[in-house]
Coordinates of N, CA and C in Angstrom, one line a residue:
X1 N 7.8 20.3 -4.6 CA 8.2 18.9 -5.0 C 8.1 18.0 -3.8
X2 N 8.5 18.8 -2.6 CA 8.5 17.7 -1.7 C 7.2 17.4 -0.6
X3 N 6.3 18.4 -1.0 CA 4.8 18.3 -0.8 C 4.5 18.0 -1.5
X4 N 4.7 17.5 -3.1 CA 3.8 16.7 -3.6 C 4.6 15.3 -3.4
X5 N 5.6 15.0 -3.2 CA 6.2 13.5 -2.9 C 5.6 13.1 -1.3
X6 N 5.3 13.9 -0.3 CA 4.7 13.2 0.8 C 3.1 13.0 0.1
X7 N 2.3 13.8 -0.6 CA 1.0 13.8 -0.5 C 0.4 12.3 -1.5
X8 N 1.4 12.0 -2.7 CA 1.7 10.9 -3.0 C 2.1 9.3 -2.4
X9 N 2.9 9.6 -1.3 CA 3.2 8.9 -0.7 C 2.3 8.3 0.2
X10 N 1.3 9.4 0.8 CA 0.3 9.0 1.4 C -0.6 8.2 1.1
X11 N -0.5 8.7 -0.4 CA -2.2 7.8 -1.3 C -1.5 6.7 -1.4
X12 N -0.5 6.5 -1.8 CA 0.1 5.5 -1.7 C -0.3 4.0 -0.5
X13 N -0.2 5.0 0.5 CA -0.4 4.2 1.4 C -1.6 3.4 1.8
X14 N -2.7 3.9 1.3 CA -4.1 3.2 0.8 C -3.6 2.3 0.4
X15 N -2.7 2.0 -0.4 CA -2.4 0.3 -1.4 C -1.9 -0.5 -0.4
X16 N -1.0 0.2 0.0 CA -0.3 -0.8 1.6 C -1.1 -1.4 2.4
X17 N -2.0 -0.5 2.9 CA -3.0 -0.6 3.5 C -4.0 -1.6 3.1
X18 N -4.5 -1.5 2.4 CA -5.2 -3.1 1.7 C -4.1 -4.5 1.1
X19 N -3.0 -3.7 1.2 CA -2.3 -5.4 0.9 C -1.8 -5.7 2.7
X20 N -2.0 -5.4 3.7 CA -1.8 -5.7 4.9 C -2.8 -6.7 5.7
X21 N -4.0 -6.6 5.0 CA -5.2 -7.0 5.6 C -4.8 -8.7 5.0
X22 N -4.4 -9.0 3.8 CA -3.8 -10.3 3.3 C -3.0 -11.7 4.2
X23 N -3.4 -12.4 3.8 CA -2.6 -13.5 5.2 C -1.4 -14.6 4.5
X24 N -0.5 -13.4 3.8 CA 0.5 -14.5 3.2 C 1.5 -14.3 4.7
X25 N 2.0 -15.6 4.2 CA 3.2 -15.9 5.4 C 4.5 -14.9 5.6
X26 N 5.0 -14.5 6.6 CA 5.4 -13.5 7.2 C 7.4 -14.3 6.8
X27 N 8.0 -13.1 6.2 CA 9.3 -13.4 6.1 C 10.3 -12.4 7.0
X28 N 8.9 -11.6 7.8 CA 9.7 -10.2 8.3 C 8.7 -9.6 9.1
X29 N 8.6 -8.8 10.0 CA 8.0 -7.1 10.3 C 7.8 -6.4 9.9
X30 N 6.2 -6.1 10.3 CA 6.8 -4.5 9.7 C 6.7 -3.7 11.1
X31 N 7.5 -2.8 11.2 CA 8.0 -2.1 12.4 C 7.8 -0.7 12.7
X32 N 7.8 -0.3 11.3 CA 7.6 1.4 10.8 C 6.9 1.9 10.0
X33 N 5.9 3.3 10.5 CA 5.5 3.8 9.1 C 6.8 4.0 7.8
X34 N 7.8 4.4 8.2 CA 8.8 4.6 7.4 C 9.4 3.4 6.4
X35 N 9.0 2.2 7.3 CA 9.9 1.0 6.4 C 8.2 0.7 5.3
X36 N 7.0 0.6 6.1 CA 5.7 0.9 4.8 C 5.9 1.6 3.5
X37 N 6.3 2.7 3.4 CA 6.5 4.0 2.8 C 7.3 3.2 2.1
X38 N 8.5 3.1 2.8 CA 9.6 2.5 1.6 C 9.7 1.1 0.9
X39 N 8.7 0.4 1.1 CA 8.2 -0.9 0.5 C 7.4 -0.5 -1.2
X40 N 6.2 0.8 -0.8 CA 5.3 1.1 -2.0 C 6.4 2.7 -2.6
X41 N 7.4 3.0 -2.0 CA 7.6 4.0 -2.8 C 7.6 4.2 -4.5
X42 N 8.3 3.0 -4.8 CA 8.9 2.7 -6.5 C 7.1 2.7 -6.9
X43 N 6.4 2.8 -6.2 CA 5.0 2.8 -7.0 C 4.2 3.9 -7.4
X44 N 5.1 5.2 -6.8 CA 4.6 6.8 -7.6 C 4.5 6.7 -8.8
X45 N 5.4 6.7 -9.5 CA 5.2 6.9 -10.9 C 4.0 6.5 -11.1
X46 N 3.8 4.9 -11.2 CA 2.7 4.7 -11.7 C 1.2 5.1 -11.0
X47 N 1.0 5.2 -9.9 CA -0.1 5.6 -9.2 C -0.5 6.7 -9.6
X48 N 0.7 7.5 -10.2 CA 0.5 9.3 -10.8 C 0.1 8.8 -12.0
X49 N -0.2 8.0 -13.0 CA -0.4 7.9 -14.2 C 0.9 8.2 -15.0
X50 N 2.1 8.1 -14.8 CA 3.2 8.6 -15.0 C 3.9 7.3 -15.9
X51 N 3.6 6.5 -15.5 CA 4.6 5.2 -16.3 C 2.8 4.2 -17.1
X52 N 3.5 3.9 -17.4 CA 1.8 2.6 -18.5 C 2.3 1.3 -17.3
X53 N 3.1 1.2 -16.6 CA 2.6 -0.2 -15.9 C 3.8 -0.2 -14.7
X54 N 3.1 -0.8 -13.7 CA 4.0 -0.8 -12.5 C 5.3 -1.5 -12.8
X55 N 6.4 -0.6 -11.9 CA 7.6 -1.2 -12.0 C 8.4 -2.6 -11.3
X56 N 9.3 -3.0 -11.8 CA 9.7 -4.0 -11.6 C 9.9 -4.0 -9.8
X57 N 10.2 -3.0 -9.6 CA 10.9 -2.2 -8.2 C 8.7 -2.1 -7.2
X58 N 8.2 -1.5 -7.9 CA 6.7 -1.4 -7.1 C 6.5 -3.2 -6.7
X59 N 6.2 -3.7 -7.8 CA 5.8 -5.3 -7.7 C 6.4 -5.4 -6.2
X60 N 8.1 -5.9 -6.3 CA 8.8 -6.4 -5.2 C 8.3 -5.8 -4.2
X61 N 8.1 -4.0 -3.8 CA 7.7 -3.9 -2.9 C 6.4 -4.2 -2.7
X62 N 6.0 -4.1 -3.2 CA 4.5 -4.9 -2.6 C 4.0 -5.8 -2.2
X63 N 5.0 -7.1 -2.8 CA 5.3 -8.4 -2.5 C 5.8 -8.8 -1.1
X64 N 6.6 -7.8 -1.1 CA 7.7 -7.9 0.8 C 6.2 -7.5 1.6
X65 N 5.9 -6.1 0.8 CA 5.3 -5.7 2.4 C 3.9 -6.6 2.5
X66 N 3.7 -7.5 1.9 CA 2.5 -8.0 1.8 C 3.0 -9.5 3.1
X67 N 4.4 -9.8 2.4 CA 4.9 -10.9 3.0 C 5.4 -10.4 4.6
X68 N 5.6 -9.3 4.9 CA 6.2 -8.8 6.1 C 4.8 -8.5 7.0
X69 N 4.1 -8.6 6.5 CA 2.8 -7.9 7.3 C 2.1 -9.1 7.8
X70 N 2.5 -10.0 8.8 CA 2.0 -11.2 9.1 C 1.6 -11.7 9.7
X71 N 1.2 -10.8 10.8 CA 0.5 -11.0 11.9 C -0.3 -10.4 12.4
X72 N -1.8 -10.8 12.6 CA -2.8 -9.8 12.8 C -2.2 -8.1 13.0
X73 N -1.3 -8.8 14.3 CA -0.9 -6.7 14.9 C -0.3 -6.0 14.2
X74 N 0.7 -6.6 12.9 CA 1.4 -6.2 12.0 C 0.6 -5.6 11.1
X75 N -0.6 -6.0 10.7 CA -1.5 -5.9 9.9 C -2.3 -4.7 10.6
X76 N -2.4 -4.9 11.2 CA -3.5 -3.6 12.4 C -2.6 -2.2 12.1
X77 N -1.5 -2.3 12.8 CA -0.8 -1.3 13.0 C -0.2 -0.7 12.0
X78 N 0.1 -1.6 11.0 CA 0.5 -0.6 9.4 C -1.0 0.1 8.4
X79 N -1.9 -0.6 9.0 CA -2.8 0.1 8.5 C -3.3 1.3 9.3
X80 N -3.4 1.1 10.4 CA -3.4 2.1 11.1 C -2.4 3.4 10.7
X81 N -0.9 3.3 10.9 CA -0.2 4.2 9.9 C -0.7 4.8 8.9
X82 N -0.8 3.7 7.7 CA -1.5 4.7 6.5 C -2.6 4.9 6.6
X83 N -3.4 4.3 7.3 CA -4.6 5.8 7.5 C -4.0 7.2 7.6
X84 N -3.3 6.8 9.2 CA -2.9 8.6 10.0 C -2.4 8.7 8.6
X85 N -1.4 8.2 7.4 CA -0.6 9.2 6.5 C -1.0 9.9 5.5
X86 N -2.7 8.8 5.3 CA -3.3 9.4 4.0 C -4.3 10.3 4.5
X87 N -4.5 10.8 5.2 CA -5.4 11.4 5.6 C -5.5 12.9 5.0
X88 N -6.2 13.0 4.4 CA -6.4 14.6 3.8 C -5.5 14.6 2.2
X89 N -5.3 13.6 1.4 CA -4.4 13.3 0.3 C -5.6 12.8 -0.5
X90 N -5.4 13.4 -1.4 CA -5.8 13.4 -2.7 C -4.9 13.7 -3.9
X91 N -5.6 13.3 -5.4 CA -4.7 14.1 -6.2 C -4.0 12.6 -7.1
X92 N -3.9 11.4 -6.7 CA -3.3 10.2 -7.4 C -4.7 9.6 -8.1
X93 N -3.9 8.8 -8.7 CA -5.4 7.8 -9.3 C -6.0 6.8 -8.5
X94 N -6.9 6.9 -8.1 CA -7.6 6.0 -7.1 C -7.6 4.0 -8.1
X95 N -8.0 4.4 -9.1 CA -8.1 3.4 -10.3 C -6.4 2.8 -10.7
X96 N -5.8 3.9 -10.4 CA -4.4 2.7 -10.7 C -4.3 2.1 -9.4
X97 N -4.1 2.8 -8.1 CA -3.6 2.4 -7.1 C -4.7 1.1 -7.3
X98 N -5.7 1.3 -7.0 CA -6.5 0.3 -7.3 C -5.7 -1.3 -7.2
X99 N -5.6 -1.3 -8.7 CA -5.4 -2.0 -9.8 C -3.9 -2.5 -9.4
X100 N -2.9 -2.0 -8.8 CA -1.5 -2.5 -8.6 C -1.5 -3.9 -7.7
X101 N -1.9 -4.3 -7.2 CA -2.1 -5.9 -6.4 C -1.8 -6.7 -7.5
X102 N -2.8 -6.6 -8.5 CA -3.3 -7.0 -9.7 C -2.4 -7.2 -11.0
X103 N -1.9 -5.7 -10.8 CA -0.6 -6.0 -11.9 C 0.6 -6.7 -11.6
X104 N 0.3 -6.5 -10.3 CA 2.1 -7.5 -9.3 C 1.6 -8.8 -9.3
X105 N 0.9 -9.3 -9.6 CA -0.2 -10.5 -9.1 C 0.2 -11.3 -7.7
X106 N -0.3 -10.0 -6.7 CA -0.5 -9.9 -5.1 C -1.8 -10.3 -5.1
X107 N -2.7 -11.7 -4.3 CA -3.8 -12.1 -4.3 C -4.3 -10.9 -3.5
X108 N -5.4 -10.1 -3.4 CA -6.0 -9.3 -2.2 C -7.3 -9.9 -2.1
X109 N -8.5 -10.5 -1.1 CA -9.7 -10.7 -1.3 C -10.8 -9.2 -1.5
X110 N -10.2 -8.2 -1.8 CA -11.1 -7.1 -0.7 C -10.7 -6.2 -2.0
X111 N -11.7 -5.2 -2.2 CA -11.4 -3.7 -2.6 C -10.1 -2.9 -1.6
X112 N -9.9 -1.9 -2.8 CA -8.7 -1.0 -1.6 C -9.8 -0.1 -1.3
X113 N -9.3 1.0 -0.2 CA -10.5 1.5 0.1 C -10.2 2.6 1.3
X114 N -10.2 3.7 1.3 CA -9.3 4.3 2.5 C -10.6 4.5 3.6
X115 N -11.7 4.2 3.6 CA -12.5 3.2 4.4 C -12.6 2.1 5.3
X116 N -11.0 1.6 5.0 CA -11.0 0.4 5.9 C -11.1 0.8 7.4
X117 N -11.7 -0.5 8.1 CA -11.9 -0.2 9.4 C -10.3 -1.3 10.0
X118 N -9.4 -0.7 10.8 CA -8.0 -1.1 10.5 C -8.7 -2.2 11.8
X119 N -9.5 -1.7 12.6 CA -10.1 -3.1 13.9 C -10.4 -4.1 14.0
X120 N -10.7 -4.2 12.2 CA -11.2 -5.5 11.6 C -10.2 -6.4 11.1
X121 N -9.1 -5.6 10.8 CA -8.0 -6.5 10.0 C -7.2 -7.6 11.0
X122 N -8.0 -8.7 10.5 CA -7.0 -9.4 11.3 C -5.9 -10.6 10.2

């Protein structure tokens, strides 16, 4: 259980990861891989195909960390994180994670993509 709750958590972090690259205005930091993690967590379920639509709890977080990630280095450095976290994770739906920006209606210009080059995000 609790290897599949980090290996989730990781894919997860692909979503963070492309809502970081975003340039909404900053209400906060982000400081930690840990406080990342706990921004997209409420978003397992649905990423697992587990729930039919993101929760009330996913949206908000996604919204914060979108809003906390506001400065180029903030943006660098949390994606940087979820690279190192998703690395070697598989096993979630690439197509929901996808898709959750979208259901929260979080603007993103960009595909998600665990491709991102974190050098470029500014």
């Amino acid at each position: 259980m609790a290897a599949r709750r980090a290996y989730a958590a990781a894919t997860l972090a692909l979503l963070a990861a492309a809502l970081v690259l975003s340039a909404a205005p900053a209400e906060g930091a982000v400081s930690s891989c840990g406080q990342v993690i706990g921004y997209i967590a409420p978003c397992l379920t649905y990423a697992m195909g587990n729930a039919p639509k993101p929760s009330g709890n996913c949206c908000s977080g996604v919204q914060s960390l979108n809003s906390a990630a506001a400065s180029s280095a903030d943006r660098q450095t949390t994606c940087n994180c979820l690279k190192q976290r998703a690395g070697g994770v598989g096993g979630l739906r690439p197509d929901l994670i996808a898709g959750i920006p979208g259901k929260c209606n979080v603007k993103i210009p960009y595909a998600i993509s665990p491709n991102t080059d974190c050098s470029k995000v500014h």
